[in-house]
């Protein structure tokens, strides 16, 4: 799987399908960042994500949501453009993102999800978004992670490796265990590299690393577990 963002290129050794970008209603990506990404990948909006798309001048392929956070103007804009809509009742058991992921499973089961507008603002939403992407694998939806111009978290499953070539160097690189234990972690290109290391969810010890001096690329692999590879470009 190959993902190209304004910050660089990210390759995961996985035979996943083409990327679809879901735009949620958390901290909005910059309009310029979203326009660049939308020039390469199809975009789907989730409720307030329609406002983000409207401001950026990006037309989503479909709009999901219960319309409790998106503006009436954005929903009317989608209607005027004849964008397909899946509207949910506000009283529901799943979040809009979780239902949108189910929509990906039914409409485009071969796609791999990148979520933007999924970080910042409320911690509970960010937390839920990360683990909703992980949980979506149970309904057959693959995801590479969450990203905008300021931060990204890529999800690396057991047996996978990530190779990154940066056009914009991150200020911080952190390795975040998202399962109770992540085993046999190896990294190259970091100031503090690892070889065969284990990280635990209840004792995170892989935060606040950085690229080794003079390098513009890194590689990380994990033997077992789900590891979050976190990059910060703007604090």
Short mmCIF file of C-alpha atoms in Angstrom, two decimals:
data_model
loop_
_atom_site.label_atom_id
_atom_site.label_comp_id
_atom_site.label_asym_id
_atom_site.label_seq_id
_atom_site.Cartn_x
_atom_site.Cartn_y
_atom_site.Cartn_z
CA UNK A 1 0.00 0.00 0.00
CA UNK A 2 1.40 3.36 -1.00
CA UNK A 3 0.12 6.65 0.38
CA UNK A 4 1.30 10.04 -0.83
CA UNK A 5 0.62 13.10 1.34
CA UNK A 6 1.99 16.65 1.16
CA UNK A 7 4.44 15.69 3.96
CA UNK A 8 5.87 12.67 2.15
CA UNK A 9 5.34 9.15 0.94
CA UNK A 10 4.38 6.26 3.21
CA UNK A 11 4.60 2.61 2.14
CA UNK A 12 3.19 -0.36 4.07
CA UNK A 13 3.98 -3.90 2.98
CA UNK A 14 0.33 -4.85 2.62
CA UNK A 15 -1.75 -5.77 -0.41
CA UNK A 16 -4.60 -3.41 0.48
CA UNK A 17 -6.81 -1.64 -2.03
CA UNK A 18 -6.84 1.94 -3.19
CA UNK A 19 -7.17 4.73 -0.63
CA UNK A 20 -10.43 6.54 0.14
CA UNK A 21 -10.22 9.61 2.38
CA UNK A 22 -12.97 10.06 4.98
CA UNK A 23 -13.37 13.64 6.22
CA UNK A 24 -14.79 13.72 9.76
CA UNK A 25 -15.77 16.64 11.95
CA UNK A 26 -12.80 16.96 14.33
CA UNK A 27 -9.99 19.45 13.87
CA UNK A 28 -10.24 20.36 10.18
CA UNK A 29 -7.26 19.83 7.91
CA UNK A 30 -6.12 22.95 6.11
CA UNK A 31 -7.99 23.58 2.89
CA UNK A 32 -4.74 23.46 0.90
CA UNK A 33 -3.74 20.11 2.44
CA UNK A 34 -7.17 18.63 1.71
CA UNK A 35 -7.19 19.92 -1.87
CA UNK A 36 -3.80 18.32 -2.51
CA UNK A 37 -4.93 15.00 -1.06
CA UNK A 38 -8.25 15.13 -2.94
CA UNK A 39 -6.30 15.55 -6.18
CA UNK A 40 -5.03 11.99 -5.69
CA UNK A 41 -7.71 10.14 -3.70
CA UNK A 42 -11.54 10.12 -3.63
CA UNK A 43 -13.07 11.92 -0.64
CA UNK A 44 -16.14 10.96 1.39
CA UNK A 45 -17.57 13.34 4.00
CA UNK A 46 -19.00 12.55 7.43
CA UNK A 47 -21.50 15.14 8.78
CA UNK A 48 -19.45 18.25 9.73
CA UNK A 49 -16.84 16.98 7.28
CA UNK A 50 -19.15 18.44 4.62
CA UNK A 51 -18.37 21.93 5.97
CA UNK A 52 -14.65 21.17 5.74
CA UNK A 53 -15.08 20.03 2.14
CA UNK A 54 -17.19 23.09 1.30
CA UNK A 55 -14.54 25.49 2.62
CA UNK A 56 -11.83 23.68 0.69
CA UNK A 57 -13.84 23.52 -2.52
CA UNK A 58 -13.64 19.71 -2.55
CA UNK A 59 -16.74 17.80 -3.65
CA UNK A 60 -17.12 14.51 -1.73
CA UNK A 61 -18.37 11.42 -3.51
CA UNK A 62 -20.86 10.69 -0.72
CA UNK A 63 -22.03 12.24 2.56
CA UNK A 64 -22.77 10.23 5.72
CA UNK A 65 -24.19 11.48 9.00
CA UNK A 66 -27.11 12.42 11.21
CA UNK A 67 -26.79 16.17 10.45
CA UNK A 68 -26.39 17.06 14.12
CA UNK A 69 -23.05 18.85 13.64
CA UNK A 70 -22.83 19.80 9.97
CA UNK A 71 -24.33 23.12 8.95
CA UNK A 72 -27.56 23.40 7.00
CA UNK A 73 -25.61 25.26 4.29
CA UNK A 74 -23.17 22.37 3.85
CA UNK A 75 -25.93 19.77 3.67
CA UNK A 76 -27.82 21.95 1.16
CA UNK A 77 -24.60 22.33 -0.88
CA UNK A 78 -24.31 18.56 -1.04
CA UNK A 79 -27.94 18.29 -2.10
CA UNK A 80 -27.47 20.93 -4.81
CA UNK A 81 -24.50 18.96 -6.19
CA UNK A 82 -26.60 15.77 -6.14
CA UNK A 83 -24.05 14.11 -3.84
CA UNK A 84 -25.45 10.78 -2.56
CA UNK A 85 -26.41 10.96 1.11
CA UNK A 86 -26.76 8.31 3.81
CA UNK A 87 -28.52 10.08 6.65
CA UNK A 88 -28.83 8.44 10.07
CA UNK A 89 -31.23 9.01 12.94
CA UNK A 90 -29.48 10.96 15.75
CA UNK A 91 -30.52 8.35 18.34
CA UNK A 92 -28.26 5.48 17.31
CA UNK A 93 -25.87 2.95 18.81
CA UNK A 94 -22.91 3.77 16.55
CA UNK A 95 -21.00 6.94 15.80
CA UNK A 96 -21.24 8.53 12.35
CA UNK A 97 -17.69 7.33 11.65
CA UNK A 98 -18.52 3.75 12.60
CA UNK A 99 -21.56 3.80 10.33
CA UNK A 100 -19.53 5.38 7.52
CA UNK A 101 -16.99 2.57 7.86
CA UNK A 102 -19.83 0.10 7.49
CA UNK A 103 -20.79 2.05 4.37
CA UNK A 104 -17.28 1.58 3.01
CA UNK A 105 -17.60 -2.15 3.66
CA UNK A 106 -20.84 -2.36 1.67
CA UNK A 107 -20.05 0.10 -1.11
CA UNK A 108 -16.29 -0.16 -1.68
CA UNK A 109 -15.04 -3.25 0.20
CA UNK A 110 -11.67 -3.19 -1.54
CA UNK A 111 -10.82 0.36 -0.42
CA UNK A 112 -8.41 1.29 2.37
CA UNK A 113 -9.46 4.18 4.64
CA UNK A 114 -7.43 7.25 5.56
CA UNK A 115 -9.29 9.44 8.06
CA UNK A 116 -8.79 13.19 8.28
CA UNK A 117 -10.65 15.54 10.60
CA UNK A 118 -10.31 12.74 13.14
CA UNK A 119 -7.85 14.32 15.57
CA UNK A 120 -7.87 17.36 17.86
CA UNK A 121 -10.75 19.16 19.55
CA UNK A 122 -12.16 16.41 21.82
CA UNK A 123 -9.97 13.63 23.20
CA UNK A 124 -12.89 11.19 23.47
CA UNK A 125 -13.60 11.60 19.76
CA UNK A 126 -9.94 11.15 18.81
CA UNK A 127 -9.68 8.08 21.05
CA UNK A 128 -12.85 6.59 19.58
CA UNK A 129 -11.73 7.33 16.02
CA UNK A 130 -8.42 5.48 16.41
CA UNK A 131 -10.03 2.37 17.84
CA UNK A 132 -13.00 2.51 15.46
CA UNK A 133 -10.54 2.22 12.58
CA UNK A 134 -8.96 -0.81 14.25
CA UNK A 135 -12.37 -2.37 14.97
CA UNK A 136 -13.50 -1.85 11.36
CA UNK A 137 -11.26 -4.71 10.26
CA UNK A 138 -13.88 -7.05 11.76
CA UNK A 139 -16.31 -5.93 9.02
CA UNK A 140 -13.65 -6.16 6.35
CA UNK A 141 -12.56 -2.52 6.17
CA UNK A 142 -8.83 -1.88 6.12
CA UNK A 143 -7.41 1.43 7.31
CA UNK A 144 -3.99 3.03 7.19
CA UNK A 145 -4.66 5.63 9.87
CA UNK A 146 -5.43 9.30 10.54
CA UNK A 147 -3.68 12.38 9.16
CA UNK A 148 -3.76 16.09 8.48
CA UNK A 149 -1.02 18.68 7.94
CA UNK A 150 -0.17 18.80 11.67
CA UNK A 151 -0.23 15.18 12.83
CA UNK A 152 -0.62 11.60 11.64
CA UNK A 153 -1.06 8.19 13.23
CA UNK A 154 -0.45 5.21 10.98
CA UNK A 155 -1.68 1.80 12.14
CA UNK A 156 0.82 -1.01 11.78
CA UNK A 157 -0.39 -4.57 12.36
CA UNK A 158 1.69 -7.61 13.26
CA UNK A 159 3.98 -8.65 10.43
CA UNK A 160 3.80 -5.25 8.73
CA UNK A 161 6.41 -2.58 8.18
CA UNK A 162 6.16 1.11 7.32
CA UNK A 163 8.70 2.97 5.21
CA UNK A 164 8.45 6.77 5.12
CA UNK A 165 10.24 9.24 2.86
CA UNK A 166 9.66 12.80 4.05
CA UNK A 167 9.34 16.01 2.08
CA UNK A 168 8.63 17.80 5.37
CA UNK A 169 10.49 16.47 8.40
CA UNK A 170 8.39 15.68 11.50
CA UNK A 171 9.35 17.31 14.77
CA UNK A 172 8.37 14.24 16.77
CA UNK A 173 8.05 10.52 16.07
CA UNK A 174 6.40 8.29 18.68
CA UNK A 175 5.68 4.57 18.72
CA UNK A 176 2.37 3.93 20.47
CA UNK A 177 1.23 0.39 21.39
CA UNK A 178 -2.51 0.13 20.70
CA UNK A 179 -2.87 -3.46 21.89
CA UNK A 180 -1.79 -4.77 25.31
CA UNK A 181 1.62 -5.72 23.95
CA UNK A 182 3.44 -4.97 20.69
CA UNK A 183 6.31 -7.39 20.14
CA UNK A 184 9.50 -7.49 18.12
CA UNK A 185 9.52 -3.82 17.11
CA UNK A 186 12.43 -2.72 14.94
CA UNK A 187 13.17 0.76 13.64
CA UNK A 188 15.77 2.38 11.44
CA UNK A 189 16.33 6.09 10.96
CA UNK A 190 15.35 7.23 14.46
CA UNK A 191 17.63 8.94 16.97
CA UNK A 192 16.78 6.15 19.44
CA UNK A 193 16.35 3.04 17.32
CA UNK A 194 14.89 -0.29 18.40
CA UNK A 195 15.70 -3.88 17.51
CA UNK A 196 13.43 -6.68 18.70
CA UNK A 197 11.86 -4.47 21.37
CA UNK A 198 8.48 -4.94 23.08
CA UNK A 199 6.21 -2.06 24.07
CA UNK A 200 3.24 -2.29 26.43
CA UNK A 201 0.01 -0.32 26.39
CA UNK A 202 0.18 0.20 30.16
CA UNK A 203 3.78 1.42 30.04
CA UNK A 204 4.30 3.47 26.87
CA UNK A 205 8.01 4.05 26.43
CA UNK A 206 8.32 4.95 22.78
CA UNK A 207 7.21 8.58 22.74
CA UNK A 208 9.05 11.80 21.83
CA UNK A 209 11.62 10.27 19.49
CA UNK A 210 12.89 12.00 16.36
CA UNK A 211 14.62 11.29 13.10
CA UNK A 212 18.34 10.68 13.27
CA UNK A 213 20.39 13.74 12.28
CA UNK A 214 20.57 14.31 8.55
CA UNK A 215 18.03 11.62 7.61
CA UNK A 216 14.80 12.10 5.66
CA UNK A 217 13.43 8.58 5.91
CA UNK A 218 12.66 5.86 8.42
CA UNK A 219 11.42 2.29 8.62
CA UNK A 220 9.45 0.63 11.43
CA UNK A 221 8.22 -2.97 11.71
CA UNK A 222 6.23 -4.88 14.32
CA UNK A 223 6.04 -8.63 14.80
CA UNK A 224 2.80 -8.89 16.81
CA UNK A 225 0.16 -6.43 17.98
CA UNK A 226 -1.06 -3.14 16.57
CA UNK A 227 1.43 -0.27 16.74
CA UNK A 228 0.59 3.38 16.13
CA UNK A 229 3.34 5.32 14.34
CA UNK A 230 2.75 8.94 15.34
CA UNK A 231 4.23 11.96 13.53
CA UNK A 232 3.92 15.59 14.62
CA UNK A 233 4.74 18.40 12.20
CA UNK A 234 2.95 21.28 13.94
CA UNK A 235 2.25 21.61 17.68
#
